[in-house]
Amino acid sequence: MRPGKIYLDNCVSTPLAPEVMDAMLPYFMQKFWFPGSFISTGESTNDALAGFSATVAKSIGAKPEEIHFTSGGTLANNIAIKGLATALKRGHVIVSVVDYPDLLTNAAWLEKQGFEVSYLGADSKARIDLDQLKAEIRPDTVLFMTTAVNHVVGTIQPLQEIHEILAAAPNKIFFHVDACQAYGKMPLDVNTYGIDTMSISAHKIHGPQGIGALYTRKGTKLGQLIHGVKRVNGLQTGGLSIALIAGFAKAVELSFADLEGSIKHLRDLSNYLYTKLQEKIEHIELNGAEGEGRAPHNINISIDYIEGEAITMMLDLHGITVATGSACASQGLKANYVLMAIGKNHVQSHGSMKFTLNRFNTKEDLDFTVEKLAEITDELRKRSPLYNAMKKQEK
Amino acid sequence: MQYSQKVLDHFMHPHNVGKMEKPDATATEGSPSCGDQVTVYLKVNEGNKVIEDISFLSYGCASNIATASIITDLAKGKTLDQAKEITWRDAMEALDGLPPVKVHCSVLAADTLQTAISNYEIAHGLKEVPNFSKDTIVEELKKIIYPQVGEDIVSLKMVKYVGFTDGEVLIDMNMMSFDSWRDNIAEEIHEHLEKYPEVKKIQINFP
């Protein structure tokens, strides 16, 4: 057993960067003040907030006033989708079957409110079907939403093509993007892609948990979802954690100081991991897009003939955290819906392993992980009737 | 709820694991689509009917492996009649309990053992192939665990009515419309009953 843990489930959350901690500390005890007018405490917080908003806005090509801090990605998605629905009242919405649960559960809610929803399919790499998107657009289509980077297999959705399709429609179709997995992993300029609303989250980029933001294009009308005291603007009712926002802004600074370099570093690490996996373990396949078509931090593979919960449990005993799409590891005992939607069979879904990396992971971490995973795979395959049957057939 | 230390021990170091050459009887239950499958191999003394050796293979999660391991421990050295008394509750108890959502693994392990014994008895003329009846359906339903609480759906009185006419199974269930396990239970009922050639159609009614 090595000291410490190797955490390879960074699509869920990442460790805080030390600089982020330093940036937050003064705002917990000395400068904890809420925004306000004419007195020094309130004004200094106004100034600080303006600076933090500008930092976050710049990272996506937005204006500071278009950034609304939220408690995280899910609240941002809800304020955008439910806010648009409240303002629009009725219409047709398009989403895809491989989207993040935030979007799919909101789509189900929209249906209950009387909206009609079309669900796009996806190809074997989890890229959404653009021909179907074109075909589904109707005169009353009001909203299209997508997950920029698929949360399971890491495939990047074709935002440019989507933008062109939506822009060519005769009516205005709002474009909402859940970018929580994509943010800091690829360039995301809201003007390039004509995005109207977009959710981002701090703790996926070494920022603090409990803070995210919603980008809302100037002029976009969102119905009020949460009513209460207004401290900054209409969407941000209630209190704000100035310390968490300070941490978020610092995490953005660190991630975007050299975005290209950071992407390259993550891609080098994930390529290294995938090469090692292929070298050391037989009968595996990559899930999702290849090469540049996937987010630089995500490698998702299926290991044939064995089941993922058993694998993750054994890796955990070695101090290694990874995720699986196995039904046995899920709350609802269901195989992962994204993997099933892109045509994987049950065994491929049950045996799927998702490795998501962060910038602090090292090649040594990955070497140790692959070494242990290879041993575990051998052991579990010896116990597996499916593997024994395959071996018998080979003979 | 976490796994007990006993579950972890049997998962990491299972007993009696591996394919058996020339077994006297074998059985495979479960399916890869459910994410769990167990094969049990038996060697039985023809004279005193004692299970002299037993082993298993498992495709499944930690509790699947652990429950198969413990069921082989429980059966080894027992006569067939004694082994027929072993239930999923015995397996679960011997492992110091299982999380409710994992109780179905112990059912699969016990079920595979019982099928292997039954296969032995049929092959050796010790019993006839049982006729399919309404009782068979009820026995199968008793193997389906409601994952929320880790009890079978018959004990929980979730099955209101069972009928069997001309190959058609009719089951009335007592599960609320907001119960998120309804689909899982319906799928499991299909998996348990579709393996019988006598079953041509399954109709499950929820309120």
Coordinates of C-alpha atoms in Angstrom, one line a residue:
Chain A
M1 CA 0.0 0.0 0.0
R2 CA 1.3 3.5 -0.9
P3 CA 1.0 6.4 1.4
G4 CA -2.0 8.6 0.5
K5 CA -4.6 8.0 -2.1
I6 CA -4.5 8.1 -5.9
Y7 CA -7.7 9.9 -6.9
L8 CA -8.7 9.2 -10.5
D9 CA -12.4 10.3 -10.3
N10 CA -11.8 14.0 -11.0
C11 CA -14.9 14.4 -13.1
V12 CA -16.7 14.3 -9.8
S13 CA -14.5 16.7 -7.8
T14 CA -10.8 17.8 -7.8
P15 CA -8.5 18.6 -4.9
L16 CA -8.2 22.3 -4.0
A17 CA -5.1 24.0 -5.4
P18 CA -2.9 25.5 -2.6
E19 CA -3.0 28.9 -4.2
V20 CA -6.8 28.8 -4.1
M21 CA -6.8 28.1 -0.3
D22 CA -4.5 31.1 0.2
A23 CA -6.8 33.3 -1.9
M24 CA -9.9 32.4 0.1
L25 CA -8.5 32.7 3.6
P26 CA -8.7 36.5 4.0
Y27 CA -12.3 36.4 3.0
F28 CA -13.4 34.1 5.7
M29 CA -12.2 36.1 8.7
Q30 CA -11.1 39.6 7.8
K31 CA -13.0 40.5 4.6
F32 CA -16.2 38.4 5.0
W33 CA -18.4 41.4 4.2
F34 CA -21.4 41.3 1.9
P35 CA -21.7 43.8 -1.0
G36 CA -23.2 47.2 -0.1
S37 CA -23.1 50.9 -0.8
F38 CA -21.3 53.9 0.5
I39 CA -19.5 52.3 3.4
S40 CA -16.0 50.8 3.1
T41 CA -16.9 47.2 3.9
G42 CA -19.7 47.0 1.3
E43 CA -17.8 48.9 -1.3
S44 CA -14.6 46.9 -1.0
T45 CA -16.7 43.7 -1.4
N46 CA -18.4 45.3 -4.5
D47 CA -15.0 45.9 -6.0
A48 CA -13.7 42.4 -5.1
L49 CA -16.8 40.8 -6.6
A50 CA -16.5 42.9 -9.8
G51 CA -12.9 41.7 -10.2
F52 CA -13.8 38.0 -9.6
S53 CA -16.7 38.3 -12.1
A54 CA -14.4 39.8 -14.6
T55 CA -11.9 36.9 -14.2
V56 CA -14.6 34.3 -14.7
A57 CA -16.2 36.2 -17.5
K58 CA -12.9 36.6 -19.4
S59 CA -12.3 32.8 -19.3
I60 CA -15.4 32.2 -21.5
G61 CA -15.3 35.4 -23.6
A62 CA -18.3 36.9 -21.6
K63 CA -18.9 40.3 -19.9
P64 CA -18.7 40.5 -16.1
E65 CA -22.4 41.4 -15.8
E66 CA -23.3 38.2 -17.6
I67 CA -21.8 36.0 -14.8
H68 CA -24.1 35.0 -11.9
F69 CA -22.6 33.0 -9.1
T70 CA -24.5 30.0 -7.9
S71 CA -23.9 27.1 -5.4
G72 CA -22.7 25.0 -8.3
G73 CA -23.4 23.5 -11.7
T74 CA -26.8 22.0 -10.8
L75 CA -28.3 25.2 -9.5
A76 CA -26.9 27.0 -12.6
N77 CA -28.6 24.5 -14.9
N78 CA -31.8 24.8 -13.0
I79 CA -31.9 28.6 -12.9
A80 CA -31.2 28.6 -16.7
I81 CA -33.6 25.9 -17.8
K82 CA -36.5 26.6 -15.4
G83 CA -35.9 30.3 -15.8
L84 CA -36.2 30.1 -19.6
A85 CA -39.2 27.9 -19.3
T86 CA -40.9 30.3 -16.9
A87 CA -40.2 33.2 -19.3
L88 CA -41.2 31.3 -22.5
K89 CA -44.2 29.5 -21.0
R90 CA -44.6 26.9 -23.7
G91 CA -42.8 25.4 -26.7
H92 CA -40.6 22.5 -28.0
V93 CA -37.3 21.6 -26.4
I94 CA -34.5 19.3 -27.7
V95 CA -32.0 17.4 -25.6
S96 CA -30.2 14.1 -26.1
V97 CA -30.4 10.7 -24.4
V98 CA -26.7 10.9 -23.4
D99 CA -26.9 14.2 -21.6
Y100 CA -26.1 14.8 -17.9
P101 CA -28.9 14.0 -15.5
D102 CA -29.3 17.7 -14.7
L103 CA -30.5 18.2 -18.2
L104 CA -32.6 15.0 -18.5
T105 CA -34.4 15.5 -15.2
N106 CA -35.1 19.1 -16.1
A107 CA -36.4 17.9 -19.5
A108 CA -38.8 15.5 -17.7
W109 CA -39.9 18.4 -15.6
L110 CA -40.5 20.6 -18.7
E111 CA -42.7 17.8 -20.1
K112 CA -44.8 18.0 -16.9
Q113 CA -45.1 21.7 -17.4
G114 CA -46.6 21.2 -20.9
F115 CA -43.5 21.6 -23.0
E116 CA -42.8 19.0 -25.7
V117 CA -39.4 17.4 -25.6
S118 CA -37.5 15.6 -28.4
Y119 CA -34.7 13.3 -27.3
L120 CA -31.8 13.0 -29.8
G121 CA -29.9 9.8 -30.2
A122 CA -26.1 9.5 -30.3
D123 CA -23.6 7.6 -32.3
S124 CA -21.3 4.8 -30.9
K125 CA -18.9 7.5 -29.7
A126 CA -21.7 9.4 -27.8
R127 CA -21.7 12.3 -30.4
I128 CA -25.2 13.6 -30.8
D129 CA -27.0 13.0 -34.0
L130 CA -26.9 16.3 -35.9
D131 CA -29.1 15.1 -38.8
Q132 CA -31.7 14.3 -36.2
L133 CA -31.3 17.7 -34.6
K134 CA -31.9 19.4 -38.0
A135 CA -35.0 17.2 -38.5
E136 CA -36.4 17.8 -35.0
I137 CA -36.3 21.6 -35.2
R138 CA -39.9 23.0 -35.5
P139 CA -41.3 26.5 -35.7
D140 CA -42.1 26.3 -32.0
T141 CA -38.7 25.0 -30.9
V142 CA -37.5 27.3 -28.1
L143 CA -34.6 25.5 -26.4
F144 CA -31.8 23.2 -27.2
M145 CA -29.5 21.9 -24.5
T146 CA -26.4 19.8 -24.4
T147 CA -23.6 18.6 -22.2
A148 CA -20.4 20.0 -23.8
V149 CA -18.2 17.1 -22.7
N150 CA -20.0 13.8 -22.0
H151 CA -19.8 13.1 -18.3
V152 CA -19.3 9.4 -18.8
V153 CA -17.2 8.8 -21.9
G154 CA -15.6 12.3 -22.3
T155 CA -16.7 12.9 -25.9
I156 CA -16.8 16.5 -26.9
Q157 CA -20.0 17.6 -28.6
P158 CA -19.7 19.5 -31.9
L159 CA -20.6 22.9 -30.5
Q160 CA -19.7 24.7 -33.7
E161 CA -22.0 22.6 -35.9
I162 CA -24.8 22.8 -33.4
H163 CA -24.5 26.6 -33.3
E164 CA -24.7 26.7 -37.1
I165 CA -27.8 24.5 -37.1
L166 CA -29.5 26.6 -34.4
A167 CA -28.5 29.9 -36.0
A168 CA -30.0 28.7 -39.4
A169 CA -33.4 28.1 -37.8
P170 CA -36.1 30.7 -38.7
N171 CA -37.0 31.2 -35.1
K172 CA -34.9 31.9 -32.0
I173 CA -33.7 28.7 -30.3
F174 CA -32.0 29.3 -26.9
F175 CA -28.8 27.3 -26.6
H176 CA -28.0 26.1 -23.1
V177 CA -24.8 24.3 -22.4
D178 CA -23.8 22.3 -19.3
A179 CA -20.1 22.9 -19.4
C180 CA -19.1 21.6 -16.0
Q181 CA -17.0 18.8 -17.4
A182 CA -15.7 20.9 -20.3
Y183 CA -14.7 24.0 -18.4
G184 CA -10.9 24.3 -18.1
K185 CA -10.5 21.3 -20.4
M186 CA -11.1 23.0 -23.8
P187 CA -11.6 26.6 -25.1
L188 CA -15.2 27.7 -24.5
D189 CA -16.0 31.0 -26.0
V190 CA -19.7 31.7 -25.6
N191 CA -19.7 34.0 -28.6
T192 CA -17.9 31.6 -30.9
Y193 CA -20.6 29.0 -30.2
G194 CA -23.6 31.4 -29.8
I195 CA -24.3 30.1 -26.4
D196 CA -27.2 31.8 -24.5
T197 CA -26.8 30.2 -21.1
M198 CA -24.0 28.0 -19.7
S199 CA -23.2 26.4 -16.4
I200 CA -19.7 26.0 -14.9
S201 CA -18.4 24.8 -11.6
A202 CA -15.3 25.6 -9.5
H203 CA -14.6 22.3 -7.9
K204 CA -13.9 20.6 -11.2
I205 CA -10.9 22.9 -11.8
H206 CA -9.2 22.7 -8.3
G207 CA -11.5 25.4 -6.9
P208 CA -13.7 25.0 -3.8
Q209 CA -16.8 22.9 -3.6
G210 CA -20.1 24.8 -3.3
I211 CA -19.6 27.5 -5.9
G212 CA -20.3 27.7 -9.6
A213 CA -21.7 30.2 -12.1
L214 CA -24.3 30.6 -14.7
Y215 CA -23.4 32.6 -17.8
T216 CA -26.5 34.4 -19.2
R217 CA -26.2 36.3 -22.5
K218 CA -27.1 39.9 -22.0
G219 CA -30.8 40.4 -23.0
T220 CA -31.8 36.8 -22.2
K221 CA -34.9 36.9 -20.1
L222 CA -35.0 34.3 -17.3
G223 CA -38.0 33.9 -15.0
Q224 CA -37.2 34.4 -11.4
L225 CA -36.8 31.0 -9.7
I226 CA -35.7 31.8 -6.2
H227 CA -37.2 34.8 -4.6
G228 CA -35.5 36.6 -1.8
V229 CA -33.3 39.5 -0.9
K230 CA -31.4 40.9 -3.8
R231 CA -27.8 41.7 -3.0
V232 CA -26.2 41.9 -6.4
N233 CA -28.7 41.3 -9.1
G234 CA -32.0 39.6 -9.7
L235 CA -30.8 36.1 -10.3
Q236 CA -28.5 36.0 -7.2
T237 CA -31.0 36.2 -4.4
G238 CA -29.8 35.5 -0.9
G239 CA -26.3 35.5 0.6
L240 CA -23.1 34.9 -1.4
S241 CA -19.9 33.3 -0.2
I242 CA -17.4 35.9 -1.1
A243 CA -14.6 33.5 0.1
L244 CA -15.8 30.7 -2.3
I245 CA -16.1 33.2 -5.1
A246 CA -12.5 34.4 -4.4
G247 CA -11.4 30.8 -4.5
F248 CA -13.3 30.2 -7.8
A249 CA -11.7 33.2 -9.4
K250 CA -8.2 32.0 -8.3
A251 CA -8.9 28.5 -9.7
V252 CA -9.9 30.1 -13.0
E253 CA -6.7 32.2 -13.1
L254 CA -4.6 29.1 -12.5
S255 CA -6.5 27.0 -15.1
F256 CA -6.6 29.6 -17.8
A257 CA -3.1 31.2 -17.4
D258 CA -1.9 28.6 -19.9
L259 CA -5.0 26.7 -21.0
E260 CA -3.3 25.2 -24.0
G261 CA -0.4 23.9 -21.9
S262 CA -2.8 22.5 -19.3
I263 CA -4.8 20.7 -21.9
K264 CA -1.6 19.2 -23.4
H265 CA -0.4 18.1 -19.9
L266 CA -3.7 16.3 -19.3
R267 CA -3.8 14.8 -22.7
D268 CA -0.2 13.5 -22.3
L269 CA -1.2 11.9 -19.0
S270 CA -4.4 10.3 -20.4
N271 CA -2.6 9.0 -23.5
Y272 CA 0.1 7.6 -21.3
L273 CA -2.6 5.9 -19.2
Y274 CA -4.4 4.4 -22.2
T275 CA -1.1 3.2 -23.8
K276 CA -0.2 1.4 -20.5
L277 CA -3.6 -0.1 -20.2
Q278 CA -3.4 -1.5 -23.7
E279 CA 0.1 -2.9 -23.0
K280 CA -0.8 -4.6 -19.7
I281 CA -4.4 -5.8 -20.0
E282 CA -5.9 -7.9 -22.8
H283 CA -9.5 -7.7 -24.0
I284 CA -10.2 -4.0 -23.3
E285 CA -11.8 -1.4 -25.5
L286 CA -12.0 2.4 -25.3
N287 CA -15.5 3.9 -24.8
G288 CA -16.3 7.2 -26.5
A289 CA -14.4 9.2 -29.1
E290 CA -10.7 8.8 -29.8
G291 CA -7.9 11.3 -29.6
E292 CA -8.8 15.0 -29.9
G293 CA -12.5 14.0 -30.0
R294 CA -12.5 13.4 -26.2
A295 CA -11.8 15.6 -23.3
P296 CA -8.1 15.5 -22.4
H297 CA -8.7 14.2 -18.8
N298 CA -11.1 11.3 -19.5
I299 CA -10.2 7.6 -20.4
N300 CA -13.2 5.2 -20.2
I301 CA -12.5 1.6 -21.0
S302 CA -14.5 -1.7 -20.8
I303 CA -12.6 -4.7 -19.4
D304 CA -14.3 -7.8 -20.7
Y305 CA -15.5 -10.8 -18.6
I306 CA -15.4 -9.1 -15.2
E307 CA -17.6 -6.7 -13.3
G308 CA -16.7 -3.1 -12.3
E309 CA -17.9 -2.9 -8.7
A310 CA -15.5 -5.8 -7.8
I311 CA -12.7 -4.0 -9.7
T312 CA -13.3 -0.6 -8.0
M313 CA -13.5 -2.3 -4.5
M314 CA -10.1 -4.0 -5.1
L315 CA -8.5 -0.9 -6.4
D316 CA -9.9 1.0 -3.4
L317 CA -8.1 -1.5 -1.1
H318 CA -4.9 -0.3 -2.8
G319 CA -5.9 3.3 -2.2
I320 CA -6.9 4.0 -5.8
T321 CA -10.3 5.6 -6.6
V322 CA -11.9 5.2 -10.0
A323 CA -15.5 5.0 -11.2
T324 CA -17.5 2.3 -13.0
G325 CA -20.7 2.1 -15.0
S326 CA -21.6 -1.2 -13.5
A327 CA -25.2 -1.7 -12.4
C328 CA -23.9 -3.3 -9.1
A329 CA -22.2 0.0 -8.2
S330 CA -25.2 2.2 -9.0
Q331 CA -28.0 3.3 -6.7
G332 CA -30.7 2.0 -9.0
L333 CA -29.0 -1.3 -10.0
K334 CA -29.0 -0.2 -13.6
A335 CA -26.2 -0.4 -16.2
N336 CA -25.0 3.1 -17.1
Y337 CA -27.5 4.7 -19.4
V338 CA -24.9 6.5 -21.6
L339 CA -23.0 3.3 -22.3
M340 CA -26.2 1.4 -23.1
A341 CA -27.4 4.3 -25.3
I342 CA -24.3 4.2 -27.5
G343 CA -24.7 0.5 -28.1
K344 CA -22.5 -1.1 -25.5
N345 CA -23.8 -4.4 -24.1
H346 CA -24.4 -5.2 -20.5
V347 CA -21.0 -6.8 -20.0
Q348 CA -19.2 -3.8 -21.5
S349 CA -21.2 -1.5 -19.2
H350 CA -20.7 -3.6 -16.1
G351 CA -17.0 -3.9 -16.8
S352 CA -16.5 -0.2 -17.6
M353 CA -13.9 1.9 -15.8
K354 CA -13.8 5.6 -15.9
F355 CA -10.5 7.3 -15.1
T356 CA -10.6 11.1 -14.9
L357 CA -7.4 12.9 -14.2
N358 CA -6.3 16.1 -12.7
R359 CA -3.2 18.2 -13.2
F360 CA -1.6 16.9 -10.0
N361 CA -1.8 13.2 -11.0
T362 CA 1.6 11.8 -12.0
K363 CA 2.8 9.1 -14.4
E364 CA 4.0 7.2 -11.3
D365 CA 0.3 7.3 -10.0
L366 CA -0.8 5.9 -13.4
D367 CA 1.9 3.2 -13.5
F368 CA 0.9 2.0 -10.0
T369 CA -2.8 2.0 -11.0
V370 CA -2.3 0.0 -14.2
E371 CA 0.0 -2.5 -12.4
K372 CA -2.7 -3.1 -9.7
L373 CA -5.5 -3.1 -12.2
A374 CA -3.7 -5.8 -14.3
E375 CA -3.3 -8.0 -11.2
I376 CA -6.9 -7.5 -10.2
T377 CA -8.1 -8.3 -13.7
D378 CA -6.1 -11.5 -13.7
E379 CA -7.5 -12.5 -10.4
L380 CA -11.2 -11.7 -11.2
R381 CA -10.9 -13.4 -14.6
K382 CA -9.7 -16.6 -13.0
R383 CA -13.0 -16.5 -11.0
S384 CA -15.2 -15.6 -13.9
P385 CA -17.4 -18.1 -15.7
L386 CA -17.5 -15.8 -18.7
Y387 CA -13.7 -15.7 -19.0
N388 CA -13.4 -19.5 -18.4
A389 CA -16.0 -20.1 -21.1
M390 CA -14.2 -17.9 -23.6
K391 CA -10.9 -19.7 -22.8
K392 CA -12.5 -23.0 -23.4
Q393 CA -13.8 -21.8 -26.8
E394 CA -10.3 -20.6 -27.7
K395 CA -9.0 -24.1 -27.1
Chain B
M1 CA -24.6 0.4 4.8
Q2 CA -21.0 -0.9 4.1
Y3 CA -19.9 -4.4 3.5
S4 CA -19.0 -6.4 6.7
Q5 CA -15.4 -7.5 7.3
K6 CA -16.5 -11.1 6.5
V7 CA -17.9 -10.1 3.1
L8 CA -14.6 -8.3 2.4
D9 CA -12.6 -11.3 3.5
H10 CA -14.5 -13.7 1.3
F11 CA -14.4 -11.3 -1.6
M12 CA -10.6 -10.8 -1.4
H13 CA -9.8 -14.4 -0.5
P14 CA -12.7 -16.6 -1.7
H15 CA -12.9 -20.2 -0.6
N16 CA -13.5 -23.1 -3.1
V17 CA -13.1 -20.8 -6.2
G18 CA -12.2 -22.3 -9.6
K19 CA -13.5 -24.5 -12.3
M20 CA -13.9 -28.2 -11.3
E21 CA -12.7 -30.9 -13.7
K22 CA -15.3 -33.7 -14.1
P23 CA -17.9 -32.6 -11.6
D24 CA -20.8 -34.9 -10.7
A25 CA -23.3 -32.0 -11.1
T26 CA -23.2 -28.3 -12.0
A27 CA -25.5 -25.4 -12.3
T28 CA -25.3 -21.8 -13.6
E29 CA -27.7 -19.1 -12.6
G30 CA -28.0 -15.4 -13.2
S31 CA -27.0 -13.7 -16.4
P32 CA -24.4 -11.2 -17.6
S33 CA -27.2 -8.7 -18.4
C34 CA -28.0 -8.5 -14.7
G35 CA -24.3 -8.1 -13.9
D36 CA -24.1 -11.4 -12.0
Q37 CA -23.7 -15.0 -12.8
V38 CA -22.6 -17.9 -10.6
T39 CA -21.6 -21.5 -11.6
V40 CA -21.5 -24.2 -8.8
Y41 CA -19.7 -27.5 -9.3
L42 CA -20.4 -30.5 -7.0
K43 CA -18.6 -33.8 -6.3
V44 CA -21.0 -36.1 -4.4
N45 CA -20.2 -39.4 -2.7
E46 CA -22.6 -41.9 -4.4
G47 CA -22.9 -44.0 -1.3
N48 CA -23.6 -41.6 1.6
K49 CA -24.6 -38.7 -0.6
V50 CA -22.1 -36.3 1.0
I51 CA -20.9 -33.3 -0.9
E52 CA -17.2 -34.1 -0.9
D53 CA -16.1 -31.2 -3.0
I54 CA -17.7 -28.0 -4.2
S55 CA -16.4 -25.0 -6.1
F56 CA -17.7 -22.0 -7.9
L57 CA -17.0 -19.4 -10.5
S58 CA -18.5 -15.9 -10.3
Y59 CA -19.0 -13.0 -12.7
G60 CA -20.2 -10.2 -10.4
C61 CA -19.6 -7.7 -7.7
A62 CA -17.9 -8.2 -4.3
S63 CA -21.0 -9.5 -2.6
N64 CA -21.7 -11.9 -5.5
I65 CA -18.2 -13.4 -5.0
A66 CA -18.5 -13.4 -1.2
T67 CA -21.9 -15.1 -1.1
A68 CA -20.8 -17.8 -3.6
S69 CA -17.7 -18.4 -1.4
I70 CA -19.8 -18.7 1.8
I71 CA -22.4 -21.0 0.2
T72 CA -19.7 -23.4 -0.8
D73 CA -18.3 -23.4 2.8
L74 CA -21.8 -24.1 4.1
A75 CA -22.5 -27.0 1.8
K76 CA -19.1 -28.7 1.9
G77 CA -19.2 -32.0 3.9
K78 CA -23.0 -31.9 4.2
T79 CA -25.3 -34.6 2.8
L80 CA -27.5 -33.6 -0.1
D81 CA -30.5 -33.5 2.3
Q82 CA -28.7 -31.3 4.7
A83 CA -27.5 -29.0 1.9
K84 CA -31.0 -28.7 0.6
E85 CA -31.9 -26.8 3.8
I86 CA -29.3 -24.1 3.2
T87 CA -31.1 -20.8 2.3
W88 CA -30.0 -17.3 1.2
R89 CA -30.7 -16.2 4.8
D90 CA -28.1 -18.7 6.1
A91 CA -25.6 -17.3 3.6
M92 CA -26.4 -13.7 4.7
E93 CA -26.2 -14.5 8.4
A94 CA -22.8 -16.3 7.9
L95 CA -21.5 -13.1 6.3
D96 CA -22.7 -10.9 9.2
G97 CA -25.3 -9.4 6.9
L98 CA -25.4 -7.6 3.5
P99 CA -26.5 -4.1 2.5
P100 CA -30.2 -4.4 1.5
V101 CA -29.4 -3.6 -2.2
K102 CA -27.0 -6.6 -2.2
V103 CA -29.3 -9.3 -0.7
H104 CA -30.2 -10.6 -4.1
C105 CA -26.6 -11.8 -4.5
S106 CA -27.1 -14.3 -1.6
V107 CA -30.3 -15.5 -3.2
L108 CA -28.4 -16.2 -6.5
A109 CA -25.7 -18.1 -4.6
A110 CA -28.2 -20.2 -2.7
D111 CA -30.3 -20.7 -5.8
T112 CA -27.3 -22.0 -7.8
L113 CA -26.4 -24.4 -5.1
Q114 CA -30.0 -25.8 -5.0
T115 CA -30.2 -26.1 -8.7
A116 CA -26.9 -28.0 -8.8
I117 CA -28.2 -30.4 -6.1
S118 CA -31.5 -30.8 -8.0
N119 CA -29.6 -31.5 -11.2
Y120 CA -27.6 -34.2 -9.4
E121 CA -30.7 -35.8 -8.1
I122 CA -32.5 -35.8 -11.4
A123 CA -29.4 -37.2 -13.2
H124 CA -29.2 -40.0 -10.6
G125 CA -32.8 -40.9 -10.6
L126 CA -33.3 -39.6 -7.1
K127 CA -36.2 -37.3 -8.2
E128 CA -38.4 -36.6 -11.1
V129 CA -38.3 -33.4 -13.1
P130 CA -40.8 -31.3 -11.2
N131 CA -44.0 -30.2 -12.9
F132 CA -44.4 -26.5 -13.6
S133 CA -47.3 -25.1 -11.6
K134 CA -48.4 -22.0 -9.7
D135 CA -46.2 -23.1 -6.8
T136 CA -43.2 -23.0 -9.1
I137 CA -44.0 -19.4 -9.8
V138 CA -44.4 -18.5 -6.2
E139 CA -41.1 -20.2 -5.3
E140 CA -39.4 -18.1 -8.0
L141 CA -41.0 -14.9 -6.7
K142 CA -39.6 -15.7 -3.3
K143 CA -36.2 -15.4 -4.8
I144 CA -36.8 -11.8 -5.9
I145 CA -35.5 -9.3 -3.4
Y146 CA -36.9 -5.8 -3.0
P147 CA -33.6 -3.9 -2.9
Q148 CA -34.9 -1.1 -0.7
V149 CA -35.2 -3.3 2.4
G150 CA -33.4 -6.6 1.4
E151 CA -36.4 -8.9 1.8
D152 CA -38.2 -11.0 -0.8
I153 CA -41.3 -9.6 -2.5
V154 CA -43.5 -12.5 -1.3
S155 CA -42.6 -12.0 2.4
L156 CA -43.2 -8.3 2.0
K157 CA -46.7 -9.0 0.6
M158 CA -45.9 -7.2 -2.6
V159 CA -47.5 -10.0 -4.6
K160 CA -51.3 -9.8 -4.4
Y161 CA -52.2 -12.5 -6.9
V162 CA -50.5 -15.2 -9.0
G163 CA -52.4 -17.0 -11.8
F164 CA -51.2 -19.6 -14.4
T165 CA -53.5 -20.6 -17.3
D166 CA -52.5 -22.0 -20.7
G167 CA -48.9 -20.8 -20.5
E168 CA -49.9 -17.3 -19.3
V169 CA -48.6 -16.0 -16.0
L170 CA -50.6 -13.3 -14.4
I171 CA -49.2 -11.4 -11.4
D172 CA -50.8 -8.6 -9.6
M173 CA -48.3 -6.5 -7.7
N174 CA -48.8 -4.2 -4.8
M175 CA -46.2 -1.5 -5.5
M176 CA -47.0 2.2 -5.6
S177 CA -46.6 4.1 -8.8
F178 CA -43.9 6.3 -7.4
D179 CA -41.8 3.3 -6.3
S180 CA -38.6 3.6 -8.3
W181 CA -37.9 -0.1 -8.0
R182 CA -40.9 -1.2 -10.1
D183 CA -39.0 -1.6 -13.3
N184 CA -36.2 -3.6 -11.6
I185 CA -38.8 -5.9 -10.0
A186 CA -40.7 -6.4 -13.3
E187 CA -37.4 -7.2 -15.1
E188 CA -36.5 -9.7 -12.4
I189 CA -39.8 -11.4 -12.6
H190 CA -39.4 -11.9 -16.4
E191 CA -35.8 -13.2 -15.9
H192 CA -36.9 -15.7 -13.3
L193 CA -39.9 -17.0 -15.2
E194 CA -38.8 -16.9 -18.8
K195 CA -36.4 -19.7 -18.3
Y196 CA -39.3 -22.1 -18.0
P197 CA -40.5 -23.4 -21.4
E198 CA -44.0 -23.8 -20.0
V199 CA -44.2 -20.0 -19.7
K200 CA -45.4 -18.4 -22.9
K201 CA -46.5 -15.0 -21.7
I202 CA -46.1 -12.9 -18.5
Q203 CA -48.5 -10.2 -17.5
I204 CA -47.6 -8.1 -14.5
N205 CA -50.1 -5.6 -13.2
F206 CA -49.2 -2.7 -11.0
P207 CA -51.8 -0.5 -9.2

